[in-house]
PDB file of C-alpha atoms and ligand atoms in Angstrom:
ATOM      1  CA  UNK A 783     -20.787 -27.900   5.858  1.00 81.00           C
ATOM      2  CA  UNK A 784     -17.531 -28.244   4.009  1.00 91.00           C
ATOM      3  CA  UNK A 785     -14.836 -25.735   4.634  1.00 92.00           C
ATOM      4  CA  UNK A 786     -15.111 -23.437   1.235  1.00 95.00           C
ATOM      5  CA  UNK A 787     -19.470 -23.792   1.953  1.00 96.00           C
ATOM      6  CA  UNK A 788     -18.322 -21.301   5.090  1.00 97.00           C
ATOM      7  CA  UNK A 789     -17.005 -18.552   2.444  1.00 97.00           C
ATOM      8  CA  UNK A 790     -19.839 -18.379   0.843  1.00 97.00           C
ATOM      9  CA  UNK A 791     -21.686 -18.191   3.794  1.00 97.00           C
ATOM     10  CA  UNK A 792     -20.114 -15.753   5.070  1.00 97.00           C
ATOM     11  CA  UNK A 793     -19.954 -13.292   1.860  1.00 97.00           C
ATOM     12  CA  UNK A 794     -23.712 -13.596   2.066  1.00 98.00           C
ATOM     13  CA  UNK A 795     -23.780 -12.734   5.454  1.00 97.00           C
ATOM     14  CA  UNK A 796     -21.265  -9.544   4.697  1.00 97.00           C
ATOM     15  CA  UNK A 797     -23.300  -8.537   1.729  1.00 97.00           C
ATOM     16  CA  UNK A 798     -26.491  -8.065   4.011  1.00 97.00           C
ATOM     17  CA  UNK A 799     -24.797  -6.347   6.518  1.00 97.00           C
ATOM     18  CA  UNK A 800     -23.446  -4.192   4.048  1.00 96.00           C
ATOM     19  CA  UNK A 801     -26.548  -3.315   2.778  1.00 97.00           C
ATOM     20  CA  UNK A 802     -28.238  -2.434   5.809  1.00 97.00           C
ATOM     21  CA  UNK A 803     -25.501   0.075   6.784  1.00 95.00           C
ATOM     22  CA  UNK A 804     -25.526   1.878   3.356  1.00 95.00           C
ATOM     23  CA  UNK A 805     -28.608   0.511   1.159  1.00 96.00           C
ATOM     24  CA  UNK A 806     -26.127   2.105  -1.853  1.00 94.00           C
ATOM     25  CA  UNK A 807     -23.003   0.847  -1.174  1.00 94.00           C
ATOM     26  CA  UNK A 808     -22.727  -1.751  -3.946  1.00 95.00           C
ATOM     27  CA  UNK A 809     -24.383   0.234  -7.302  1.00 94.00           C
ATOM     28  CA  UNK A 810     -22.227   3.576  -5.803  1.00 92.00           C
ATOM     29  CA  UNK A 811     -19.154   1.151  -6.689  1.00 91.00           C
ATOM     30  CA  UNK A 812     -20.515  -0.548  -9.640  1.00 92.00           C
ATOM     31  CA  UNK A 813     -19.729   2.091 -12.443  1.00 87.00           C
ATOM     32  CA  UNK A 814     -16.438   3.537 -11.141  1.00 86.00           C
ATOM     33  CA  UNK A 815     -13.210   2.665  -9.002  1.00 89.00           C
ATOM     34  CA  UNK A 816     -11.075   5.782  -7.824  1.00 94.00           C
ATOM     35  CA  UNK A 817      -8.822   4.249  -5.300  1.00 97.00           C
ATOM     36  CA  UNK A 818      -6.302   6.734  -3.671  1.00 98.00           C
ATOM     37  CA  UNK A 819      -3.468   3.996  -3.226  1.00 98.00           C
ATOM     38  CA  UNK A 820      -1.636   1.485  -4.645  1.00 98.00           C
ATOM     39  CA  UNK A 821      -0.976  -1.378  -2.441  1.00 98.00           C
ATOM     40  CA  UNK A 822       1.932  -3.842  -3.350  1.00 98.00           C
ATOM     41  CA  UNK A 823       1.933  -6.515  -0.480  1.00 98.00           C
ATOM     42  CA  UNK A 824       3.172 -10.090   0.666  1.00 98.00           C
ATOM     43  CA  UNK A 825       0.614 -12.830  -0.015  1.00 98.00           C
ATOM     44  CA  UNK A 826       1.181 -14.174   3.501  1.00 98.00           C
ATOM     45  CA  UNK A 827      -3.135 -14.656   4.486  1.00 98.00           C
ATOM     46  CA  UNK A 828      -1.940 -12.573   7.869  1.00 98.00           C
ATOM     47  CA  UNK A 829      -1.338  -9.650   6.176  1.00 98.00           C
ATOM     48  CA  UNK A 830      -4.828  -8.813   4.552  1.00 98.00           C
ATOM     49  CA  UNK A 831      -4.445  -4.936   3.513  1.00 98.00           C
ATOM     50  CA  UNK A 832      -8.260  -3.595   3.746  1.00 98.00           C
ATOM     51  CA  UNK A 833      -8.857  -5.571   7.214  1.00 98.00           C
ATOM     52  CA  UNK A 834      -5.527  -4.019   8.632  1.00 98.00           C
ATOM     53  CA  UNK A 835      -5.797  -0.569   7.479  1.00 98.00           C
ATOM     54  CA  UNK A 836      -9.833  -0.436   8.100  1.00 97.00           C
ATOM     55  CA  UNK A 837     -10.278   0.644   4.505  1.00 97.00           C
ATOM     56  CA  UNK A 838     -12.964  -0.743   2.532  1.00 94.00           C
ATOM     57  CA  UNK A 839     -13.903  -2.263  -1.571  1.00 95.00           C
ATOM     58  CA  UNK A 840     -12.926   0.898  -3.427  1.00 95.00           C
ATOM     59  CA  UNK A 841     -10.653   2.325  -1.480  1.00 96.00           C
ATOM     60  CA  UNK A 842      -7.249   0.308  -2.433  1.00 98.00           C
ATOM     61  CA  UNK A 843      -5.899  -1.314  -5.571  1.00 98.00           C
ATOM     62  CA  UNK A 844      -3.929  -4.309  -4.559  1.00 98.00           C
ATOM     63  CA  UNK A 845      -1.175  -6.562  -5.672  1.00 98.00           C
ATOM     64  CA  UNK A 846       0.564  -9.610  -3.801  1.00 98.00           C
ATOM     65  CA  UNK A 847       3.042 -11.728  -4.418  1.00 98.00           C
ATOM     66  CA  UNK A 848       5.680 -13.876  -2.194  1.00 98.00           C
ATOM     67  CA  UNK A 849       7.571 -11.071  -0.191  1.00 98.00           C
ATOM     68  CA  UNK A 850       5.963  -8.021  -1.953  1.00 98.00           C
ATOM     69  CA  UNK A 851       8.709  -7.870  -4.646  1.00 98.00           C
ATOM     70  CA  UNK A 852       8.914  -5.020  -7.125  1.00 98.00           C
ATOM     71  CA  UNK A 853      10.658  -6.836 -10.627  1.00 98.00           C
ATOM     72  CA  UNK A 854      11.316  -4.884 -13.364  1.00 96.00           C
ATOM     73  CA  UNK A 855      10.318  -8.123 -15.869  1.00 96.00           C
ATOM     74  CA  UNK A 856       7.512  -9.191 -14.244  1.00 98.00           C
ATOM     75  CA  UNK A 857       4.511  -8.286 -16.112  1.00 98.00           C
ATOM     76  CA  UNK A 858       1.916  -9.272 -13.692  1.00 98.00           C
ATOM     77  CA  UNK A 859       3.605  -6.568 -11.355  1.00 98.00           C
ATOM     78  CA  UNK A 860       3.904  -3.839 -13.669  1.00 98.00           C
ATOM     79  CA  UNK A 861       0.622  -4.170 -15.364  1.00 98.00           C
ATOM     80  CA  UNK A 862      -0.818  -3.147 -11.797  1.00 98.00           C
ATOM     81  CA  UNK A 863       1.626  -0.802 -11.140  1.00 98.00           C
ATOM     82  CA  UNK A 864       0.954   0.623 -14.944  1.00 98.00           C
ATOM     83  CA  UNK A 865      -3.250   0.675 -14.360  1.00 98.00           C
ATOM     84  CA  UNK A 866      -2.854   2.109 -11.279  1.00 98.00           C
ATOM     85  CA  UNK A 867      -0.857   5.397 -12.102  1.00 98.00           C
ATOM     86  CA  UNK A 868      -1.341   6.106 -15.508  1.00 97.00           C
ATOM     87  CA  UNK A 869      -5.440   5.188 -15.411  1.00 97.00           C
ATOM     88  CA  UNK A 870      -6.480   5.469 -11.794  1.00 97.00           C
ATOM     89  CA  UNK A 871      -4.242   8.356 -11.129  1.00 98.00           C
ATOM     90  CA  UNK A 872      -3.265   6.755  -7.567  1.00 98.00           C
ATOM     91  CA  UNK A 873      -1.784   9.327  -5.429  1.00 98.00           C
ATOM     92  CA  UNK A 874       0.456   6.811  -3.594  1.00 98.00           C
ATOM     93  CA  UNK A 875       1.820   3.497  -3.656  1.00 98.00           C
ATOM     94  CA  UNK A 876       2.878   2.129  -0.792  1.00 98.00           C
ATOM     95  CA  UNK A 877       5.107  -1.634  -0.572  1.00 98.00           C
ATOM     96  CA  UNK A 878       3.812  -3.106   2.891  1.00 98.00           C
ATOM     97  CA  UNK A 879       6.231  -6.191   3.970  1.00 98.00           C
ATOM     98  CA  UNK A 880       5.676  -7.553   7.550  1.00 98.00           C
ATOM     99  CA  UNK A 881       8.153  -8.919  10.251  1.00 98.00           C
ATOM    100  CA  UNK A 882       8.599 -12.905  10.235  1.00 97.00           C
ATOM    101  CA  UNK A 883       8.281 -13.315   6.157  1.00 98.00           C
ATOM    102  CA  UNK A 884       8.235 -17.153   5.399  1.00 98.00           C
ATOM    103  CA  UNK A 885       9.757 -15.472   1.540  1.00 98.00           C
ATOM    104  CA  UNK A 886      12.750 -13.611   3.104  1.00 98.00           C
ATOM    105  CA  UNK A 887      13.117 -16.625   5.404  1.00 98.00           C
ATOM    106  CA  UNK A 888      13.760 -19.161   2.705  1.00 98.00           C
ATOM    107  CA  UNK A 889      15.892 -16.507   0.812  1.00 98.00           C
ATOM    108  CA  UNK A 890      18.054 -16.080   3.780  1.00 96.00           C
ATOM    109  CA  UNK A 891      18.707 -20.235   3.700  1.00 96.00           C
ATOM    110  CA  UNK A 892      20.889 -22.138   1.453  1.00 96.00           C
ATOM    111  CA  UNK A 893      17.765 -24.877   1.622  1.00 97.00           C
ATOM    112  CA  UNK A 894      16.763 -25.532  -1.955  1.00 97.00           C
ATOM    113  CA  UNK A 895      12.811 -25.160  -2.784  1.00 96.00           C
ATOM    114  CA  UNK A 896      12.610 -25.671  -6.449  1.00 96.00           C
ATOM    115  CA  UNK A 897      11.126 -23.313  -8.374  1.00 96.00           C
ATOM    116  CA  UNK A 898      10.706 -20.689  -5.836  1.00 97.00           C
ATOM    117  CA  UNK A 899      13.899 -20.861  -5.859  1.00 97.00           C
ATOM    118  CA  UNK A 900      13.443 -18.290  -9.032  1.00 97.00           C
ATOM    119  CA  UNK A 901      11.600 -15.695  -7.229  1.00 98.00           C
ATOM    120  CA  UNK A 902      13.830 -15.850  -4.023  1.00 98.00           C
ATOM    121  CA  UNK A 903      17.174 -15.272  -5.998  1.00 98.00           C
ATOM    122  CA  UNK A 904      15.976 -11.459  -5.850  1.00 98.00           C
ATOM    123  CA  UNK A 905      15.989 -11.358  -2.029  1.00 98.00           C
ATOM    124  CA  UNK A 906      19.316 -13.086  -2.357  1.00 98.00           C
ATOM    125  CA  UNK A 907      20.728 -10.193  -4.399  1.00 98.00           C
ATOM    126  CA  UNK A 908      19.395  -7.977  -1.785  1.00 98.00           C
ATOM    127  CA  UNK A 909      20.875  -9.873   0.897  1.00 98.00           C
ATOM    128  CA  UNK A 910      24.467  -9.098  -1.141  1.00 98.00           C
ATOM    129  CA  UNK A 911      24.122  -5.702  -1.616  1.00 97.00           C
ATOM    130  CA  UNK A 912      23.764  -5.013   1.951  1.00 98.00           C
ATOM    131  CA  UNK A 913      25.802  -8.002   3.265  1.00 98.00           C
ATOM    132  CA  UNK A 914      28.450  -5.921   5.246  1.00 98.00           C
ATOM    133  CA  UNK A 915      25.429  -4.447   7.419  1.00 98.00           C
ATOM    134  CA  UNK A 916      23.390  -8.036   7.753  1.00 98.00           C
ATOM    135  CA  UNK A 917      26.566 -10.074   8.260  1.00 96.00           C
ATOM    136  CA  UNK A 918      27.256  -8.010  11.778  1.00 97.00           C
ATOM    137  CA  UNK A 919      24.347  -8.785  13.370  1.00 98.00           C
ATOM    138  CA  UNK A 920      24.764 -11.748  15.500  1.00 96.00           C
ATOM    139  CA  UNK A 921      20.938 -12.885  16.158  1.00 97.00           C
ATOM    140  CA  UNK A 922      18.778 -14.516  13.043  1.00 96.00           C
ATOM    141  CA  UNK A 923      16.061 -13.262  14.109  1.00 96.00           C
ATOM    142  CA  UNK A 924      17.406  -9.732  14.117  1.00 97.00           C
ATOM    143  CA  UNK A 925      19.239 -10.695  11.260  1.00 98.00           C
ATOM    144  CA  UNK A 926      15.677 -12.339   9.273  1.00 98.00           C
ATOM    145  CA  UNK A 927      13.859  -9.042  10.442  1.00 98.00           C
ATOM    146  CA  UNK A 928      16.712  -6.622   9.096  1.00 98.00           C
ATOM    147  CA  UNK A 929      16.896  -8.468   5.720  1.00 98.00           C
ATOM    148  CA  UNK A 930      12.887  -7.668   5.875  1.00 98.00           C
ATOM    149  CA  UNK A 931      13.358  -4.126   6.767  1.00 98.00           C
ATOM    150  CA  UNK A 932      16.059  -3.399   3.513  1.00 98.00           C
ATOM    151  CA  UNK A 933      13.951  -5.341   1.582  1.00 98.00           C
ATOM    152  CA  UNK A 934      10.998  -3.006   1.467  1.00 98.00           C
ATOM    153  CA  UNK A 935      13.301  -0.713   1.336  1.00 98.00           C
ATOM    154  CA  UNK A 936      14.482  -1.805  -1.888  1.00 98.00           C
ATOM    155  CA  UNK A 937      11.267  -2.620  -3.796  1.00 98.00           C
ATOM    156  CA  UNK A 938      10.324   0.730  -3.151  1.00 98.00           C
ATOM    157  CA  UNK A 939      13.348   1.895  -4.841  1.00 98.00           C
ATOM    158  CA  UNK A 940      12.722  -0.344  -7.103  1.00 98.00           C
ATOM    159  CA  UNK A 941       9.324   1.359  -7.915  1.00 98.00           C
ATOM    160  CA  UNK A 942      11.211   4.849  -8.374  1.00 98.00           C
ATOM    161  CA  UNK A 943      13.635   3.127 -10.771  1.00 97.00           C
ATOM    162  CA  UNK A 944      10.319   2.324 -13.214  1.00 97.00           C
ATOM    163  CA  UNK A 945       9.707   4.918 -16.468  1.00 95.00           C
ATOM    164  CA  UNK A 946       5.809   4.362 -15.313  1.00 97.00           C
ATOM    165  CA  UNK A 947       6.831   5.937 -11.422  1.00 97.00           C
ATOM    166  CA  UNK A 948       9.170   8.662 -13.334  1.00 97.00           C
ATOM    167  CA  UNK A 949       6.933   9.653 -15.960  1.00 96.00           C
ATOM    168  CA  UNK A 950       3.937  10.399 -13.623  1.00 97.00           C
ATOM    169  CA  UNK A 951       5.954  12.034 -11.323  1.00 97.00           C
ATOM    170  CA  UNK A 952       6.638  14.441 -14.518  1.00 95.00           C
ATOM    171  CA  UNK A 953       3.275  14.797 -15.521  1.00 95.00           C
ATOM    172  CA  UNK A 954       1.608  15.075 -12.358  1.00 96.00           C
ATOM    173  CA  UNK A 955       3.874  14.913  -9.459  1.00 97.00           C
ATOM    174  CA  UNK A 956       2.280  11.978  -7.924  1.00 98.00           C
ATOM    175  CA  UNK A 957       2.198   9.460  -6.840  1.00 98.00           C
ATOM    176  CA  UNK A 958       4.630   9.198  -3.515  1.00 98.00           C
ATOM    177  CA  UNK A 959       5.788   6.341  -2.545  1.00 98.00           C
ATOM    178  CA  UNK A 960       5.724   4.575   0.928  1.00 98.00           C
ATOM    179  CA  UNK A 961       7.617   1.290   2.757  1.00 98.00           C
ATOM    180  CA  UNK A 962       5.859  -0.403   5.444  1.00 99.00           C
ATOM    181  CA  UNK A 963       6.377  -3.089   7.557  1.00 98.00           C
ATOM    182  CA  UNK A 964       3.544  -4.739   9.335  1.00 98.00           C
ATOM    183  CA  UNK A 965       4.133  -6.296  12.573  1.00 98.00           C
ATOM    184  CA  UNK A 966       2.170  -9.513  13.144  1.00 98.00           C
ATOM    185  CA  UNK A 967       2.762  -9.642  16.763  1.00 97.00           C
ATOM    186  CA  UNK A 968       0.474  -6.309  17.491  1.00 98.00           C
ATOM    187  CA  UNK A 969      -0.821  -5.420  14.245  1.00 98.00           C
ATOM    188  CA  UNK A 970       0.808  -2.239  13.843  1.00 98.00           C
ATOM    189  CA  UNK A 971       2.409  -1.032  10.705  1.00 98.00           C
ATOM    190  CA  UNK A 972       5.276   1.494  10.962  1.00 98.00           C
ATOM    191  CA  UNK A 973       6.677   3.317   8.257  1.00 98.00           C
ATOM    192  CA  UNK A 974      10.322   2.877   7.059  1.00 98.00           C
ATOM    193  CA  UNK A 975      10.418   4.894   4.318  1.00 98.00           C
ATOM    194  CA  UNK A 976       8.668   7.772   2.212  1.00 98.00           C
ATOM    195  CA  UNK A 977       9.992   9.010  -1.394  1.00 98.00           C
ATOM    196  CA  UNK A 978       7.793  12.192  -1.967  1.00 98.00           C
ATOM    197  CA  UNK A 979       7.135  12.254  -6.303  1.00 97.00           C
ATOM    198  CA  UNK A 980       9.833  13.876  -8.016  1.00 94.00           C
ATOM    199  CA  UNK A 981      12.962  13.115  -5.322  1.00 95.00           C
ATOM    200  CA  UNK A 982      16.176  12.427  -6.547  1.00 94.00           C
ATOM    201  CA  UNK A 983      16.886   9.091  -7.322  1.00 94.00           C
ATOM    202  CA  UNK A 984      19.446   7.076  -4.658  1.00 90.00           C
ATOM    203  CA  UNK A 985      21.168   6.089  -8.058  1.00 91.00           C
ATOM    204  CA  UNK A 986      21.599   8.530 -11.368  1.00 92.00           C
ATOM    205  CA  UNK A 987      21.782   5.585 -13.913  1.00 93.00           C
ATOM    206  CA  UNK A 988      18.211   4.773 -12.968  1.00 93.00           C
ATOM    207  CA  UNK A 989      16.860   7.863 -14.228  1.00 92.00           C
ATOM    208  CA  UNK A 990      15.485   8.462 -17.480  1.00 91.00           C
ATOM    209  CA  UNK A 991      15.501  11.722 -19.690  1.00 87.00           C
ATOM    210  CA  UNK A 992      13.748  10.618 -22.423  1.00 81.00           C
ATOM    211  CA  UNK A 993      10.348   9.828 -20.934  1.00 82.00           C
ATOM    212  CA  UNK A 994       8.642  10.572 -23.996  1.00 71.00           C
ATOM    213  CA  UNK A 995       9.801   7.300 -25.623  1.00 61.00           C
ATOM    214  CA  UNK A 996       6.906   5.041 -24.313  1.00 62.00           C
ATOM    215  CA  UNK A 997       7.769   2.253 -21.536  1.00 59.00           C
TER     216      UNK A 997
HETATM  217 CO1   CO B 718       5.629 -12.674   3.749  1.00 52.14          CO
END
């Protein structure tokens, strides 16, 4: 059997199963999604969100992309991030990096990857706005998992930053958001940070005050 054969194996095997515990479960999810979360994560195949949080189809609405960045031109991001608070009325959106991230990795090198290269530049620009603090620790490691740490950080501060974050948290006072890191030596995610809806923005020229005016 070739290698892809297995997947589709496999999804037939899940399907039954799935069946037999809940003869329902498929039609209850055919009309209508109403995920509670938002789930912006690394691509990295270690990190699959449903398996690691036990959740299952339904219950998270889920975007990945190299080092679960949060940029304010990329469409693909924001169309997610748009459908998921103004339409499925998420009540929180949560940035999950993990420890060891191949992305912030090759950000933190001077190696050249080609067009990657693109995408990286924004962990770069992270890396400079916290330099003084990454620069003093002596270990790369500590130094790599640091650099992980503020990134998530970041992107999450990067989601408050949005009109589409600011102008639900006006209208409904949701959704909060959440940085995690997910550690792929035990499997544990801890929690670095947690901006409630409606908090006060770490920077004032972020903040709109004419929401009104659409996107
Ligand atoms: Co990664």
């Amino acid at each position: 059997m070739q290698q892809y054969e297995q997947l589709l194996k496999s999804n037939k095997d899940w399907a039954e199963r799935m069946v037999q515990q809940d003869p329902m479960f498929f039609e209850n999810l055919v009309d209508v999604q109403r995920p509670a979360f938002l789930w912006i994560g690394c691509a990295d195949s270690r990190v699959p969100p449903n398996e690691i949080t036990g959740t299952r189809p339904g219950d998270i609405f889920i975007h990945r992309n190299v080092a679960n960045l949060v940029i304010h031109t990329d469409m693909n991001m924001l169309s997610v991030l748009q459908y998921a608070v103004e339409v499925l009325e998420v009540k929180h959106v949560i940035v999950c990096g993990h420890y060891g991230c191949g992305g912030v990795k090759a950000a933190m090198s001077r190696h050249s990857f080609g067009l990657i290269n693109k995408w990286l530049r924004h962990i770069k620009d992270v890396y400079r706005l916290h330099v003084d603090e990454l620069a003093s620790i002596e270990s790369d490691e500590a130094r790599l998992n640091r650099l992980i740490e503020i990134n998530i950080m970041e992107q999450v501060n990067n989601l408050a930053d949005t009109s589409i974050i600011q102008r639900a948290w006006k209208a409904r006072n949701a959704p909060h958001l959440h940085g995690w890191v997910y550690d792929l030596h035990n499997g544990i995610i801890n929690p670095l940070i947690e901006i409630p809806a409606n908090s006060k923005l770490e920077h004032e020229i972020y903040e709109y005050d004419d929401l009104d005016v659409q996107h």
